[in-house]
Every structure is written in C-alpha cells, then in structure tokens.
Amino acid sequence: MARRAAPEVNAGSMADIAFLLLIFFLVTTTIETDTGISRKLPPPQEEDIVPPVLKQKNIFVVELNKNNDLLVEESPMELKDLREAAIKFLDNGGGRGEEACSYCQGDRDPSSSDNPTKAVISLNNNRETNYSAYIAVQNELVAAYTTLRNREAQRLFGKTFVQMEADFKDVNYSGSKTKLKEDIKKIQFLFPEKLSEAEPKK
C-alpha cells in the first residue's frame, strides 16, 4: 500500500513578511531622546586650597524654588527676562584699574560686576523644582554666555562663536584648526562660563 505524503505549509513567503514588518516598525517608531545639558565638571581640588574670595557684586544669584518661581537677586522675574538680565550683569564692566574691562559694552554700574572674568552666576534650586523649569533656566543662562561670545567673536574674527565651534568640528574645514582652537579659547577666556550650582535645598 502506498504511503501518503504529509501535507506541508508553504513558508516561503514568511521571511518576506517578517522583513516587511521590520521595515514598517523601523519607519514608524519614534525614539524618545533624553533632554539635558552637557556639563563638564571641574577637576577635583586639593583639600588645602583656599577658595578665592569673591566680591558680592560679582555674584549673580538666581534661585528656583519648589513652586518653579524664579527669583533673581531676591526679586521675582519672568523666565523670558532672565537672559537679558544675565547679559547685563556679565557685560557690565564696572571694574576700575586692573579689573577694568575694555571690551564690555554694559552700563559700567559700580554696584554690578567688575569684569566677565570675575563674574559668577550662582544657581540655587530646590529638590522639588520641576526638571523642565530647571533646564529652561539653565538654557537661558547658557544662552546669555553664547550671545556675548558670539558678539565678541564677530568683532574679533568676523564670525560667530557658534560658527567657530562648528568649523572646528567640521572634518572638511579648510583653515588651520590650531589657529581656530586658539581663537575659540580666546573668546572663552573673555567670557568664561562660570556657573556655580549649589546643593539643592530641601
């Protein structure tokens, strides 16, 4: 008696279907990107080093409380005004003698910062501060530095600081990267980013 062949399922197209599904999910899936701010912490300090004494007028105090209310120099302020206030403080140039600032364009108010190299922005947060509010404040403060650096780079080198950094990262940049790196450091020296962040309050 002849044996009957077992029926088989034709799986020849299964690989094509799986491949199409893979393409579909790759095209339609959105990947969440983390938001944050890139920071490079300072190197560890030796214990016997005495921290430098800062004049109170060279410290710009920014506080974000647990209700996400912004206080600047102990006065309420809207987030949209923070960048201009920080620029005004950093670019004040109120110093005299060795602390004078020749490139500052501020009001030269003697009660505000002496020089951008002396000015420090102190940011105080609360543990209950909303993360998005914290990032928004950080963004405005960094933008203040970027604005001033762009202005100074444009004056000295004819292009913005942002463009200089982009050129430095560009592998096809035709100029001297050594010279460009020196120029970038010069701008960073004129407007050093001094953001001090205290331990969050409870």
Coordinates of N, CA and C in Angstrom, one line a residue:
M1 N 0.8 -1.2 0.0 CA 0.0 0.0 0.0 C 0.9 1.3 0.0
A2 N 0.6 2.2 -0.9 CA 1.5 3.4 -1.0 C 1.2 4.4 0.2
R3 N 2.3 5.0 0.7 CA 2.2 5.9 1.8 C 1.9 7.3 1.3
R4 N 1.0 8.0 2.0 CA 0.6 9.3 1.5 C 1.6 10.4 2.1
A5 N 2.0 11.3 1.3 CA 2.9 12.3 1.8 C 2.2 13.3 2.8
A6 N 2.9 13.6 3.9 CA 2.3 14.5 4.9 C 2.2 15.9 4.3
P7 N 1.1 16.6 4.5 CA 0.9 18.0 4.0 C 1.9 18.9 4.6
E8 N 2.4 19.9 3.9 CA 3.3 20.9 4.4 C 2.8 22.3 4.2
V9 N 3.1 23.1 5.1 CA 2.7 24.5 4.9 C 3.8 25.3 4.2
N10 N 3.4 26.0 3.2 CA 4.4 26.7 2.4 C 4.8 28.0 3.1
A11 N 6.1 27.9 3.6 CA 6.6 29.1 4.5 C 7.6 29.9 3.7
G12 N 7.5 29.8 2.4 CA 8.5 30.5 1.5 C 8.4 32.0 1.7
S13 N 7.1 32.5 1.9 CA 7.0 34.0 2.0 C 7.1 34.5 3.4
M14 N 7.3 33.7 4.4 CA 7.4 34.2 5.8 C 8.5 35.1 6.0
A15 N 9.7 34.8 5.4 CA 10.8 35.7 5.5 C 10.5 37.1 4.9
D16 N 9.8 37.1 3.8 CA 9.5 38.4 3.2 C 8.5 39.2 4.1
I17 N 7.6 38.5 4.7 CA 6.6 39.2 5.6 C 7.3 39.7 6.8
A18 N 8.2 38.9 7.4 CA 9.0 39.4 8.6 C 9.8 40.6 8.2
F19 N 10.4 40.6 7.1 CA 11.3 41.7 6.6 C 10.5 43.0 6.5
L20 N 9.3 42.8 5.9 CA 8.4 44.0 5.7 C 7.9 44.6 7.0
L21 N 7.6 43.6 8.0 CA 7.2 44.1 9.3 C 8.3 44.9 10.0
L22 N 9.6 44.4 9.8 CA 10.7 45.0 10.4 C 10.9 46.4 9.8
I23 N 10.8 46.5 8.5 CA 10.9 47.9 7.9 C 9.8 48.8 8.4
F24 N 8.6 48.2 8.5 CA 7.4 49.0 9.0 C 7.7 49.6 10.3
F25 N 8.2 48.8 11.3 CA 8.4 49.3 12.6 C 9.6 50.2 12.7
L26 N 10.6 50.0 11.9 CA 11.7 50.9 11.9 C 11.3 52.3 11.4
V27 N 10.4 52.3 10.4 CA 10.0 53.6 9.8 C 9.0 54.3 10.7
T28 N 8.1 53.6 11.4 CA 7.1 54.3 12.1 C 7.4 54.5 13.6
T29 N 8.4 53.9 14.1 CA 8.7 54.0 15.6 C 9.4 55.3 15.8
T30 N 9.0 56.0 16.8 CA 9.7 57.2 17.3 C 10.5 56.9 18.5
I31 N 11.7 57.3 18.6 CA 12.6 57.0 19.7 C 12.7 58.3 20.6
E32 N 12.4 58.1 21.9 CA 12.5 59.2 22.8 C 13.9 59.6 23.0
T33 N 14.2 60.9 22.9 CA 15.5 61.4 23.1 C 15.6 62.1 24.5
D34 N 16.6 61.8 25.2 CA 16.8 62.4 26.5 C 17.1 63.9 26.4
T35 N 16.5 64.7 27.2 CA 16.9 66.1 27.2 C 17.8 66.4 28.4
G36 N 18.7 67.3 28.2 CA 19.6 67.6 29.3 C 20.6 68.6 28.9
I37 N 21.6 68.9 29.7 CA 22.6 69.9 29.4 C 23.9 69.2 29.6
S38 N 24.8 69.4 28.6 CA 26.1 68.8 28.7 C 27.0 69.6 29.6
R39 N 27.5 69.0 30.6 CA 28.4 69.7 31.5 C 29.7 69.0 31.8
K40 N 30.7 69.7 31.9 CA 32.0 69.1 32.3 C 32.3 69.6 33.7
L41 N 32.4 68.7 34.6 CA 32.7 69.1 36.0 C 34.1 69.5 36.1
P42 N 34.4 70.4 37.0 CA 35.8 70.8 37.2 C 36.6 69.7 37.8
P43 N 37.9 69.7 37.6 CA 38.7 68.7 38.2 C 38.7 68.7 39.8
P44 N 38.9 67.6 40.4 CA 38.9 67.6 41.9 C 40.0 68.6 42.5
Q45 N 39.6 69.3 43.5 CA 40.5 70.2 44.1 C 41.2 69.6 45.3
E46 N 42.4 70.0 45.5 CA 43.1 69.6 46.7 C 42.5 70.2 48.0
E47 N 42.5 69.5 49.1 CA 41.8 70.0 50.3 C 42.4 71.2 50.9
D48 N 43.7 71.5 50.7 CA 44.3 72.6 51.4 C 44.2 73.9 50.5
I49 N 43.5 73.9 49.4 CA 43.4 75.1 48.6 C 42.3 75.9 49.2
V50 N 42.6 77.2 49.4 CA 41.6 78.1 49.9 C 40.8 78.7 48.7
P51 N 39.5 78.6 48.7 CA 38.7 79.2 47.6 C 38.9 80.7 47.5
P52 N 38.9 81.3 46.3 CA 39.1 82.7 46.2 C 37.9 83.5 46.8
V53 N 38.3 84.6 47.3 CA 37.2 85.5 47.9 C 36.6 86.3 46.7
L54 N 35.2 86.2 46.7 CA 34.5 86.9 45.6 C 33.8 88.1 46.2
K55 N 33.8 89.2 45.5 CA 33.0 90.3 45.9 C 31.5 90.0 45.6
Q56 N 30.7 90.4 46.5 CA 29.3 90.1 46.4 C 28.7 90.7 45.1
K57 N 29.2 91.8 44.7 CA 28.7 92.4 43.4 C 29.0 91.6 42.2
N58 N 30.0 90.7 42.3 CA 30.4 89.8 41.2 C 29.6 88.5 41.2
I59 N 28.6 88.4 42.0 CA 27.8 87.2 42.1 C 26.4 87.5 41.7
F60 N 25.9 86.8 40.7 CA 24.5 87.0 40.2 C 23.7 85.8 40.7
V61 N 22.8 86.0 41.7 CA 22.1 84.9 42.3 C 20.8 84.7 41.6
V62 N 20.7 83.5 41.2 CA 19.4 83.0 40.5 C 18.9 81.9 41.3
E63 N 17.6 82.0 41.7 CA 17.0 80.9 42.6 C 15.7 80.4 42.0
L64 N 15.5 79.1 42.0 CA 14.3 78.5 41.5 C 13.7 77.7 42.7
N65 N 12.5 78.1 43.2 CA 12.0 77.5 44.4 C 11.2 76.3 44.0
K66 N 10.6 75.7 45.0 CA 9.8 74.4 44.8 C 8.6 74.6 44.0
N67 N 8.1 75.9 43.9 CA 6.9 76.2 43.0 C 7.3 76.6 41.6
N68 N 8.6 76.4 41.3 CA 9.2 76.8 40.0 C 9.1 78.4 39.8
D69 N 9.1 79.1 40.9 CA 9.1 80.6 40.8 C 10.6 81.0 40.7
L70 N 10.8 81.9 39.8 CA 12.2 82.4 39.5 C 12.5 83.6 40.3
L71 N 13.5 83.6 41.1 CA 13.9 84.8 41.8 C 15.4 85.2 41.4
V72 N 15.6 86.4 41.0 CA 16.9 86.9 40.6 C 17.3 88.0 41.5
E73 N 18.4 87.9 42.1 CA 18.8 88.9 43.1 C 17.7 89.2 44.1
E74 N 17.0 88.1 44.5 CA 15.9 88.1 45.5 C 14.6 88.8 45.0
S75 N 14.5 89.1 43.7 CA 13.3 89.7 43.2 C 12.7 88.8 42.1
P76 N 11.4 88.7 42.1 CA 10.7 87.8 41.1 C 11.0 88.3 39.7
M77 N 11.2 87.3 38.8 CA 11.5 87.6 37.4 C 10.9 86.6 36.5
E78 N 10.4 87.0 35.3 CA 9.9 86.0 34.3 C 11.1 85.4 33.6
L79 N 10.9 84.2 33.2 CA 11.9 83.4 32.5 C 12.4 84.1 31.3
K80 N 11.5 84.8 30.6 CA 11.8 85.5 29.3 C 12.8 86.6 29.5
D81 N 12.8 87.1 30.7 CA 13.7 88.3 31.0 C 15.1 87.9 31.6
L82 N 15.2 86.6 31.9 CA 16.4 86.1 32.6 C 17.7 86.3 31.7
R83 N 17.6 86.0 30.4 CA 18.8 86.1 29.5 C 19.3 87.5 29.5
E84 N 18.4 88.4 29.3 CA 18.9 89.8 29.2 C 19.5 90.3 30.5
A85 N 18.9 89.9 31.6 CA 19.4 90.3 32.9 C 20.8 89.7 33.1
A86 N 21.0 88.4 32.7 CA 22.3 87.8 32.8 C 23.3 88.5 31.9
I87 N 22.9 88.9 30.7 CA 23.8 89.6 29.8 C 24.2 90.9 30.4
K88 N 23.2 91.6 31.0 CA 23.5 92.9 31.5 C 24.5 92.8 32.7
F89 N 24.4 91.8 33.5 CA 25.3 91.6 34.6 C 26.7 91.2 34.1
L90 N 26.8 90.2 33.2 CA 28.1 89.8 32.7 C 28.9 90.8 31.9
D91 N 28.1 91.7 31.2 CA 28.7 92.6 30.3 C 28.8 94.0 30.9
N92 N 28.6 94.1 32.2 CA 28.5 95.4 32.9 C 29.9 96.1 32.8
G93 N 31.0 95.5 33.2 CA 32.3 96.1 33.1 C 32.5 97.3 34.1
G94 N 32.1 97.1 35.3 CA 32.1 98.2 36.3 C 33.4 98.3 37.0
G95 N 34.4 97.5 36.6 CA 35.7 97.5 37.4 C 36.6 98.7 37.0
R96 N 37.5 98.9 37.9 CA 38.5 100.0 37.6 C 39.9 99.4 37.7
G97 N 40.8 100.1 37.1 CA 42.2 99.7 37.2 C 42.4 98.3 36.6
E98 N 43.0 97.4 37.3 CA 43.3 96.0 36.8 C 42.0 95.2 36.5
E99 N 41.0 95.6 37.2 CA 39.7 94.9 37.0 C 38.8 95.5 35.9
A100 N 39.4 96.5 35.2 CA 38.6 97.1 34.1 C 38.4 96.2 32.9
C101 N 37.3 96.4 32.2 CA 37.0 95.5 31.0 C 36.9 96.4 29.8
S102 N 37.9 96.2 28.9 CA 37.9 97.1 27.7 C 36.9 96.8 26.6
Y103 N 36.4 95.5 26.6 CA 35.5 95.1 25.6 C 34.1 95.0 26.0
C104 N 33.8 95.3 27.3 CA 32.4 95.3 27.8 C 31.7 96.5 27.2
Q105 N 30.4 96.3 27.0 CA 29.5 97.3 26.5 C 28.4 97.7 27.4
G106 N 28.5 97.3 28.7 CA 27.4 97.5 29.6 C 27.4 98.9 30.2
D107 N 26.6 99.0 31.2 CA 26.4 100.3 31.9 C 27.5 100.8 32.7
R108 N 28.5 99.9 33.0 CA 29.6 100.2 33.9 C 29.1 100.7 35.3
D109 N 28.1 100.0 35.7 CA 27.5 100.3 37.1 C 28.5 99.8 38.1
P110 N 28.9 100.7 39.0 CA 29.9 100.2 40.0 C 29.3 99.2 41.0
S111 N 28.0 99.1 41.1 CA 27.4 98.2 42.0 C 27.2 96.8 41.4
S112 N 27.5 96.7 40.1 CA 27.4 95.3 39.5 C 28.7 94.8 39.2
S113 N 28.8 93.8 38.3 CA 30.0 93.0 38.1 C 31.2 93.9 37.6
D114 N 32.4 93.6 38.0 CA 33.6 94.3 37.6 C 34.0 93.9 36.1
N115 N 34.0 92.6 35.9 CA 34.6 92.1 34.7 C 34.0 90.7 34.4
P116 N 33.7 90.3 33.1 CA 33.2 89.0 32.9 C 34.1 87.9 33.5
T117 N 35.4 88.1 33.5 CA 36.2 87.1 34.1 C 36.1 86.9 35.6
K118 N 35.5 87.9 36.2 CA 35.3 87.9 37.7 C 33.8 87.5 38.0
A119 N 32.9 87.6 37.1 CA 31.5 87.4 37.3 C 31.1 85.9 37.4
V120 N 30.3 85.6 38.4 CA 29.9 84.3 38.6 C 28.4 84.3 38.7
I121 N 27.7 83.3 38.1 CA 26.3 83.2 38.2 C 26.0 82.0 39.2
S122 N 25.4 82.3 40.2 CA 25.1 81.2 41.3 C 23.6 80.8 41.1
L123 N 23.5 79.5 40.9 CA 22.1 79.0 40.7 C 21.8 78.1 41.8
N124 N 20.6 78.4 42.5 CA 20.2 77.6 43.6 C 18.8 77.0 43.3
N125 N 18.7 75.8 43.5 CA 17.4 75.1 43.2 C 16.9 74.4 44.5
N126 N 15.7 74.0 44.3 CA 15.0 73.2 45.4 C 14.8 71.8 44.9
R127 N 14.9 70.8 45.8 CA 14.7 69.4 45.4 C 13.4 69.2 44.7
E128 N 12.4 70.0 45.0 CA 11.1 69.8 44.4 C 10.9 70.6 43.1
T129 N 11.9 71.3 42.7 CA 11.8 72.1 41.4 C 11.6 71.1 40.3
N130 N 10.7 71.6 39.4 CA 10.4 70.8 38.2 C 11.6 70.7 37.3
Y131 N 11.9 69.5 36.7 CA 13.1 69.4 35.9 C 13.0 70.2 34.6
S132 N 11.9 70.4 34.0 CA 11.8 71.2 32.8 C 12.0 72.7 33.1
A133 N 11.6 73.1 34.3 CA 11.9 74.5 34.7 C 13.4 74.7 34.9
Y134 N 14.0 73.7 35.6 CA 15.4 73.7 35.8 C 16.2 73.8 34.5
I135 N 15.8 73.0 33.5 CA 16.5 73.0 32.2 C 16.3 74.3 31.5
A136 N 15.1 74.9 31.6 CA 14.8 76.1 31.0 C 15.6 77.3 31.5
V137 N 15.8 77.3 32.8 CA 16.7 78.3 33.4 C 18.1 78.1 33.0
Q138 N 18.6 76.9 33.0 CA 20.0 76.6 32.6 C 20.1 77.1 31.1
N139 N 19.2 76.8 30.3 CA 19.2 77.2 28.9 C 19.4 78.7 28.7
E140 N 18.6 79.4 29.5 CA 18.7 80.9 29.4 C 20.0 81.4 29.8
L141 N 20.6 80.8 30.9 CA 21.9 81.3 31.4 C 23.0 81.0 30.4
V142 N 23.0 79.8 29.8 CA 24.0 79.4 28.8 C 23.8 80.3 27.6
A143 N 22.6 80.6 27.2 CA 22.3 81.4 26.0 C 22.9 82.8 26.2
A144 N 22.9 83.3 27.5 CA 23.5 84.6 27.8 C 25.0 84.6 27.4
Y145 N 25.7 83.6 27.9 CA 27.1 83.5 27.6 C 27.3 83.3 26.0
T146 N 26.5 82.5 25.4 CA 26.6 82.3 23.9 C 26.4 83.7 23.2
T147 N 25.4 84.4 23.6 CA 25.2 85.7 23.0 C 26.4 86.6 23.1
L148 N 27.0 86.7 24.2 CA 28.2 87.6 24.4 C 29.4 87.0 23.6
R149 N 29.5 85.7 23.7 CA 30.7 85.1 22.9 C 30.5 85.3 21.4
N150 N 29.3 85.2 20.9 CA 29.0 85.5 19.5 C 29.4 86.9 19.1
R151 N 29.0 87.8 20.0 CA 29.2 89.2 19.7 C 30.7 89.5 19.6
E152 N 31.5 89.0 20.6 CA 32.9 89.2 20.7 C 33.6 88.5 19.5
A153 N 33.2 87.3 19.2 CA 33.8 86.5 18.1 C 33.6 87.3 16.8
Q154 N 32.4 87.8 16.6 CA 32.1 88.6 15.4 C 33.0 89.8 15.3
R155 N 33.2 90.4 16.4 CA 34.0 91.7 16.4 C 35.5 91.3 16.1
L156 N 36.0 90.3 16.7 CA 37.4 89.9 16.6 C 37.7 89.1 15.3
F157 N 36.8 88.2 15.0 CA 37.2 87.2 13.9 C 36.2 87.2 12.7
G158 N 35.2 88.0 12.8 CA 34.2 88.2 11.7 C 33.2 87.0 11.5
K159 N 33.1 86.2 12.5 CA 32.1 85.2 12.5 C 31.7 84.8 14.0
T160 N 30.6 84.2 14.1 CA 30.1 83.9 15.5 C 30.9 82.8 16.1
F161 N 30.7 82.8 17.5 CA 31.4 81.7 18.2 C 30.8 80.4 17.9
V162 N 29.5 80.4 17.7 CA 28.8 79.1 17.3 C 29.4 78.6 16.0
Q163 N 29.6 79.5 15.0 CA 30.2 79.1 13.8 C 31.6 78.6 13.9
M164 N 32.4 79.2 14.8 CA 33.7 78.8 15.0 C 33.8 77.4 15.6
E165 N 32.9 77.1 16.5 CA 32.9 75.8 17.1 C 32.4 74.7 16.1
A166 N 31.5 75.1 15.2 CA 31.0 74.2 14.2 C 32.1 74.0 13.2
D167 N 32.9 75.0 12.8 CA 34.0 74.8 11.9 C 35.1 73.9 12.5
F168 N 35.3 74.0 13.8 CA 36.3 73.2 14.5 C 35.9 71.7 14.4
K169 N 34.6 71.4 14.5 CA 34.2 70.0 14.4 C 34.1 69.5 13.0
D170 N 34.1 70.4 12.0 CA 33.9 70.0 10.6 C 35.2 69.4 10.1
V171 N 35.1 68.2 9.6 CA 36.3 67.5 9.1 C 36.8 68.1 7.8
N172 N 35.9 68.8 7.1 CA 36.2 69.4 5.8 C 36.7 70.9 6.0
Y173 N 36.9 71.3 7.2 CA 37.3 72.7 7.4 C 38.6 73.0 6.7
S174 N 38.7 74.0 5.9 CA 39.9 74.2 5.1 C 41.0 75.1 5.8
G175 N 40.6 75.8 6.9 CA 41.5 76.6 7.5 C 42.4 75.9 8.6
S176 N 43.2 76.6 9.3 CA 44.0 76.0 10.3 C 43.2 75.7 11.6
K177 N 43.1 74.5 12.0 CA 42.4 74.2 13.2 C 43.1 74.6 14.4
T178 N 44.4 74.6 14.4 CA 45.2 75.0 15.5 C 44.9 76.5 15.8
K179 N 44.9 77.3 14.8 CA 44.6 78.8 14.9 C 43.2 78.9 15.4
L180 N 42.3 78.1 14.8 CA 40.9 78.2 15.2 C 40.7 77.9 16.7
K181 N 41.4 76.8 17.1 CA 41.3 76.4 18.5 C 41.8 77.5 19.5
E182 N 42.8 78.2 19.1 CA 43.4 79.3 19.9 C 42.3 80.5 19.9
D183 N 41.7 80.7 18.8 CA 40.7 81.8 18.7 C 39.5 81.5 19.6
I184 N 39.1 80.2 19.6 CA 38.0 79.8 20.5 C 38.3 80.0 21.9
K185 N 39.6 79.6 22.3 CA 40.0 79.7 23.7 C 40.1 81.2 24.1
K186 N 40.4 82.0 23.2 CA 40.5 83.5 23.4 C 39.1 84.0 23.8
I187 N 38.1 83.6 23.0 CA 36.7 84.0 23.3 C 36.3 83.5 24.6
Q188 N 36.6 82.2 24.9 CA 36.2 81.6 26.2 C 36.9 82.3 27.3
F189 N 38.1 82.8 27.1 CA 38.8 83.5 28.2 C 38.1 84.8 28.5
L190 N 37.6 85.5 27.4 CA 37.0 86.8 27.6 C 35.7 86.7 28.3
F191 N 34.9 85.6 28.0 CA 33.6 85.4 28.6 C 33.6 83.9 29.2
P192 N 34.3 83.7 30.2 CA 34.4 82.3 30.8 C 33.0 82.0 31.4
E193 N 32.6 80.8 31.2 CA 31.3 80.3 31.7 C 31.4 79.9 33.1
K194 N 31.1 80.8 34.0 CA 31.2 80.5 35.5 C 29.8 80.3 36.0
L195 N 29.3 79.1 36.0 CA 28.0 78.8 36.6 C 28.2 78.0 37.8
S196 N 27.9 78.5 38.9 CA 28.0 77.8 40.2 C 26.7 77.3 40.6
E197 N 26.6 76.0 40.9 CA 25.3 75.4 41.3 C 25.5 74.8 42.7
A198 N 24.7 75.3 43.6 CA 24.7 74.9 45.0 C 23.9 73.6 45.2
E199 N 24.2 72.9 46.3 CA 23.4 71.8 46.6 C 21.9 72.1 46.7
P200 N 21.0 71.4 46.1 CA 19.6 71.8 46.1 C 19.1 71.8 47.5
K201 N 18.2 72.8 47.8 CA 17.6 72.9 49.1 C 16.5 71.9 49.3
K202 N 16.2 71.5 50.5 CA 15.1 70.5 50.8 C 13.8 71.2 50.8

